[in-house]
PDB file of C-alpha atoms in Angstrom:
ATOM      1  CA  UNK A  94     -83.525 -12.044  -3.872  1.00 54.00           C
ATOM      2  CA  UNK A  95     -79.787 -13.048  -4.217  1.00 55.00           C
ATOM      3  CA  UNK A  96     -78.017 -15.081  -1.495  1.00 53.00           C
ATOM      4  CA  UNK A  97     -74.616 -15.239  -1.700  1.00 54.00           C
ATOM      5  CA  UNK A  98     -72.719 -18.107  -0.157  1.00 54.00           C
ATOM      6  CA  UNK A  99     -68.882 -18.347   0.355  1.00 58.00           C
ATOM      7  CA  UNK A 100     -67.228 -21.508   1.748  1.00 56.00           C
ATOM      8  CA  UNK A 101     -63.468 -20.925   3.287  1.00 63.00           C
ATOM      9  CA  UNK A 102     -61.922 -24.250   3.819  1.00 63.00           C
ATOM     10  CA  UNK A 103     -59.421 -24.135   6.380  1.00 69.00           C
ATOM     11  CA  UNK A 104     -56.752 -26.882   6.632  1.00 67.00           C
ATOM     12  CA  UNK A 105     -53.478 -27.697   8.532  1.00 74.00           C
ATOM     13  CA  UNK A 106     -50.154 -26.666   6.251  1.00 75.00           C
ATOM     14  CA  UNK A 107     -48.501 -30.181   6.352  1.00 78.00           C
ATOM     15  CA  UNK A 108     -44.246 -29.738   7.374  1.00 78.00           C
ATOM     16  CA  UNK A 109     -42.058 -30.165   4.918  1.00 79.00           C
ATOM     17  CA  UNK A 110     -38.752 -31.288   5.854  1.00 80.00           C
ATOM     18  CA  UNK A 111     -35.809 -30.474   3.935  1.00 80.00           C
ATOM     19  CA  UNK A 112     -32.215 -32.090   4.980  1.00 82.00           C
ATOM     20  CA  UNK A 113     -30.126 -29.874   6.184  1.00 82.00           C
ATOM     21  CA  UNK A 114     -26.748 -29.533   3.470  1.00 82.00           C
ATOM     22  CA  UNK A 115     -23.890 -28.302   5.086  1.00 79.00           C
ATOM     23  CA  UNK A 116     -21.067 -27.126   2.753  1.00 81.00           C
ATOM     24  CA  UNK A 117     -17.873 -27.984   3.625  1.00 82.00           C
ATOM     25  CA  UNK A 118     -15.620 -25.201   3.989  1.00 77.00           C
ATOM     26  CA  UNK A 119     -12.922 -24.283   1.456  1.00 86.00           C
ATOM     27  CA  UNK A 120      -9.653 -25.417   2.406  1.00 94.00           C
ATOM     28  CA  UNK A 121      -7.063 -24.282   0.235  1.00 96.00           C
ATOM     29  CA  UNK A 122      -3.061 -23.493   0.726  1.00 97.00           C
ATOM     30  CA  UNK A 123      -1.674 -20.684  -1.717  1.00 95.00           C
ATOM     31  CA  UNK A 124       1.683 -19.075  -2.450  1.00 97.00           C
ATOM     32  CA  UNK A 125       4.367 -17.421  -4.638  1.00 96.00           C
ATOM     33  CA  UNK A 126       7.153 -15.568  -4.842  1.00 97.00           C
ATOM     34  CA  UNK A 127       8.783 -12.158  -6.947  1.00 95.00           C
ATOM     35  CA  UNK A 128      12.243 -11.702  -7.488  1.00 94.00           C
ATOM     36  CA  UNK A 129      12.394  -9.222 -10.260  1.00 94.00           C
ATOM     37  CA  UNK A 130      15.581  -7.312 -10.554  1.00 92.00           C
ATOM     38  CA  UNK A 131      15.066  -5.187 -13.165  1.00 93.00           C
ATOM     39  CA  UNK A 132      12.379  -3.795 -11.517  1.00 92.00           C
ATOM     40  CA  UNK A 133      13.160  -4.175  -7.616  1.00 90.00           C
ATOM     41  CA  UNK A 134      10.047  -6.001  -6.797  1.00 92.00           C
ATOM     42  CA  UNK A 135      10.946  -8.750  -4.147  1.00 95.00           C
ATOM     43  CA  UNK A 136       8.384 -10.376  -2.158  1.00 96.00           C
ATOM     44  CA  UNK A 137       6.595 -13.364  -1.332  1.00 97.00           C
ATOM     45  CA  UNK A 138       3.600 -14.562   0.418  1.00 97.00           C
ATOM     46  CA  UNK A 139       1.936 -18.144   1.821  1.00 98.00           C
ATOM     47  CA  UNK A 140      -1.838 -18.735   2.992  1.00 98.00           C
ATOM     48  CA  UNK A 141      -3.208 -21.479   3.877  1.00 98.00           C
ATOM     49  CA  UNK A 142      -6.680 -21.475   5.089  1.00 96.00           C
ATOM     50  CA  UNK A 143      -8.390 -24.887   7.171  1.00 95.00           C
ATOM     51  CA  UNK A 144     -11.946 -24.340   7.662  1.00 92.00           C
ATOM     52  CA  UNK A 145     -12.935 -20.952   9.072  1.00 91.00           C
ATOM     53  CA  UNK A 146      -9.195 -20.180   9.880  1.00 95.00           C
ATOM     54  CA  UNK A 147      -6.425 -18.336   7.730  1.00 97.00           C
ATOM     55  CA  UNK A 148      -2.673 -18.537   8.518  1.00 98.00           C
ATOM     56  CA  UNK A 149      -0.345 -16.507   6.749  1.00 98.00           C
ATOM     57  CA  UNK A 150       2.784 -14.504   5.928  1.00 98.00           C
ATOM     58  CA  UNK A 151       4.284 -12.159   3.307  1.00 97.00           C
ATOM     59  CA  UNK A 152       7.256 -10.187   2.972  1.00 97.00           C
ATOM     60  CA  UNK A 153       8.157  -6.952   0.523  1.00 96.00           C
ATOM     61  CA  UNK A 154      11.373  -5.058  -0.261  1.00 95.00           C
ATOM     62  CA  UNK A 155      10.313  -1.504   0.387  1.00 94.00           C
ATOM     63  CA  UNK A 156      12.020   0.870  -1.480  1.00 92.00           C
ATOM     64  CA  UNK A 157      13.838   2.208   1.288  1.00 92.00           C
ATOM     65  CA  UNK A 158      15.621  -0.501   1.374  1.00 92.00           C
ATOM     66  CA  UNK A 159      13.813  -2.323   4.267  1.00 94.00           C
ATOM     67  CA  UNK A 160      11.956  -5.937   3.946  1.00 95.00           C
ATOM     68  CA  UNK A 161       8.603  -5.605   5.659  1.00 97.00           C
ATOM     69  CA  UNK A 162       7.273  -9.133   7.261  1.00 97.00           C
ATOM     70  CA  UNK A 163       3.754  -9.680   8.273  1.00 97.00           C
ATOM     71  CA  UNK A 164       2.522 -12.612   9.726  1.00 98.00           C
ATOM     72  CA  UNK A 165      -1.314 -12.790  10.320  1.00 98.00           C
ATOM     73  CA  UNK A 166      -4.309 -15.027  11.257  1.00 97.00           C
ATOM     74  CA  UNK A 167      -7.750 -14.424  10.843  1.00 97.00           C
ATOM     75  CA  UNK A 168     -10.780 -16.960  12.399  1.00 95.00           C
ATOM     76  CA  UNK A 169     -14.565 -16.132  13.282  1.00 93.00           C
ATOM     77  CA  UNK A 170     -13.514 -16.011  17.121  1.00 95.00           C
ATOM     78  CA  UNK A 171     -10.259 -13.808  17.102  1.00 96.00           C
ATOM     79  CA  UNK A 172     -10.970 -11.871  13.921  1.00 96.00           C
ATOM     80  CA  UNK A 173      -7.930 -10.735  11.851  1.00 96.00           C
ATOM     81  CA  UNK A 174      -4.414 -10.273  13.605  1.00 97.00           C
ATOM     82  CA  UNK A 175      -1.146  -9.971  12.155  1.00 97.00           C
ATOM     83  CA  UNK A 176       2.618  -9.139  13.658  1.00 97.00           C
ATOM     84  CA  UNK A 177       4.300  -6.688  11.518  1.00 96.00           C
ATOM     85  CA  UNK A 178       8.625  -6.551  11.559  1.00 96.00           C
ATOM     86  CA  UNK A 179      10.895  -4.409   9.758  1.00 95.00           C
ATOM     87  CA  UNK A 180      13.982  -5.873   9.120  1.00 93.00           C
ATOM     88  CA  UNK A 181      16.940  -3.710   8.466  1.00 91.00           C
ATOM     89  CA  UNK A 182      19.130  -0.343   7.718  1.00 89.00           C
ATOM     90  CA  UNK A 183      16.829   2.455   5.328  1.00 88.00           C
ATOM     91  CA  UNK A 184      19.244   3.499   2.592  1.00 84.00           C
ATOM     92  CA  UNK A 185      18.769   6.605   1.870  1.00 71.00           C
ATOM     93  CA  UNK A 186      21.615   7.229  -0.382  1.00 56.00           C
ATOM     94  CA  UNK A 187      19.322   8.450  -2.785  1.00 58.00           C
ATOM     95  CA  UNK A 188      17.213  11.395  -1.244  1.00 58.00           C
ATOM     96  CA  UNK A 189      20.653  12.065   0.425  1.00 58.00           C
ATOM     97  CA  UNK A 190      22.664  12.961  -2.854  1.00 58.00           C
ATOM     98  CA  UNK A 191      19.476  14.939  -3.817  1.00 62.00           C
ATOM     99  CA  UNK A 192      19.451  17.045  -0.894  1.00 62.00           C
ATOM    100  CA  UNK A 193      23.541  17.752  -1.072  1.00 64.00           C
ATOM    101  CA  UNK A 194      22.765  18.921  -4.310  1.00 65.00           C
ATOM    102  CA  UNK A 195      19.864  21.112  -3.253  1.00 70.00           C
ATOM    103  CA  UNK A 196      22.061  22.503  -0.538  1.00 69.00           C
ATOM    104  CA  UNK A 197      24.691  23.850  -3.251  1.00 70.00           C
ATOM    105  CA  UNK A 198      22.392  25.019  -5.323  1.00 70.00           C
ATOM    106  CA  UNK A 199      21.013  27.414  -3.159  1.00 71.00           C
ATOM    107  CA  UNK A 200      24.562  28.033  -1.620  1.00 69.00           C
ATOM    108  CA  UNK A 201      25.482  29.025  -5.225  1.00 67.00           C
ATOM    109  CA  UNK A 202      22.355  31.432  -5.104  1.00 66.00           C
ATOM    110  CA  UNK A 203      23.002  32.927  -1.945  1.00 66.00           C
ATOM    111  CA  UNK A 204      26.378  33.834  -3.541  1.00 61.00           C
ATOM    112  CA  UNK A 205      25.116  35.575  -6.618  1.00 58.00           C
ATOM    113  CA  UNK A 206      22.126  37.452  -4.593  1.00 59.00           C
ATOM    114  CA  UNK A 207      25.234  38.916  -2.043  1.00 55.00           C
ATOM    115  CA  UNK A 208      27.164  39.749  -5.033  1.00 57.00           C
ATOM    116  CA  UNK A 209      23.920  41.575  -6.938  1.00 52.00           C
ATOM    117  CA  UNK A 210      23.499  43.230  -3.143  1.00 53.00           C
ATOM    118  CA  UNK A 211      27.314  44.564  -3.328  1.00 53.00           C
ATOM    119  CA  UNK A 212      27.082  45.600  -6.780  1.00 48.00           C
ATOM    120  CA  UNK A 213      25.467  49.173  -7.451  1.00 48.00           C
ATOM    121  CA  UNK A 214      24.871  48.543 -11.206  1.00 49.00           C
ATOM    122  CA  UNK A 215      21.541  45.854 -12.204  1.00 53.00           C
ATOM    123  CA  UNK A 216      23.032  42.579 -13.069  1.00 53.00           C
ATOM    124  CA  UNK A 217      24.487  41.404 -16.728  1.00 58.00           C
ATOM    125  CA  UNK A 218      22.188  39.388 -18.703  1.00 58.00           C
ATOM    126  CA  UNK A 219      24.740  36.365 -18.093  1.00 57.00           C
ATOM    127  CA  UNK A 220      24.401  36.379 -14.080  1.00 62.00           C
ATOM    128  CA  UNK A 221      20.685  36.714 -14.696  1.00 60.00           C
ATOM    129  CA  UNK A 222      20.727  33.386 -17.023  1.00 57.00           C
ATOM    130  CA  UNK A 223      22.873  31.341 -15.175  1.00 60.00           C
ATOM    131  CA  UNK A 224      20.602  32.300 -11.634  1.00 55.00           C
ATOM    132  CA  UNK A 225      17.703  31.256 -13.887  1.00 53.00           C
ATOM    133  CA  UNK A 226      19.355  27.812 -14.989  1.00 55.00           C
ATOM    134  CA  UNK A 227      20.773  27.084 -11.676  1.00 59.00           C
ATOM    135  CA  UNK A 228      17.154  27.783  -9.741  1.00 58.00           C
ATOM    136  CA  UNK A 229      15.085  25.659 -12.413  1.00 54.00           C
ATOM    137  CA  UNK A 230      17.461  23.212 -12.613  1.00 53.00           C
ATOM    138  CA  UNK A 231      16.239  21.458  -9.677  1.00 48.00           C
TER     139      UNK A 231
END
């Protein structure tokens, strides 16, 4: 005959205590600045941050012409906000000359397609080349 015989100790888990470590938070203040004129990149920006809050504001040169200004704060309670202004006149000189150019192009085509309507004969191999340059010139 076989007895068996198991023995379970029980005990009390003993607390450990541990110190609490807080981390302090990251405090920092950041900036810099790009004024690039071969490019056209302008802008700047500032942060600072004190504890669980973030202060801030940057600015771009769009390349309409406007400069773009966003200030913002961010903080555990509020979350992120920011104020956004756009300061001054689009120049669109650019996409302006672009479509006057467009516009005579096609004035130009509308010219040769009522001349080829007037005309009872197919047209020369010049009108057809020039039509060709001026619609893929674009």
């Amino acid at each position: 005959m076989f007895v068996y015989a198991s023995c379970m100790v029980i005990h009390q888990t003993i607390p450990v205590y541990l110190p609490i470590q807080y981390e302090e938070p990251i405090n920092y203040n950041y900036g810099y600045e790009v004024n690039d004129a071969n490019t056209g990149d302008y802008k700047r920006l500032q942060e600072t941050r004190n504890g669980d809050s973030v202060v801030g504001h940057y600015s771009i040169l769009q390349p309409d012409g406007i400069t773009r200004t966003v200030q913002y704060t961010a903080d555990n309670e509020n979350g992120f906000n920011a104020v956004v202004n756009n300061v001054g006149i689009p120049s669109n000189t650019e996409r302006q000359d672009k479509d006057d150019s467009r516009k005579q192009e096609e004035k130009q085509e509308q010219s040769w397609q009522t001349q080829n309507e007037q005309s009872t004969s197919s047209p020369s191999l010049s009108q057809a080349l020039i039509h060709h340059i001026l619609k893929n010139w674009s």
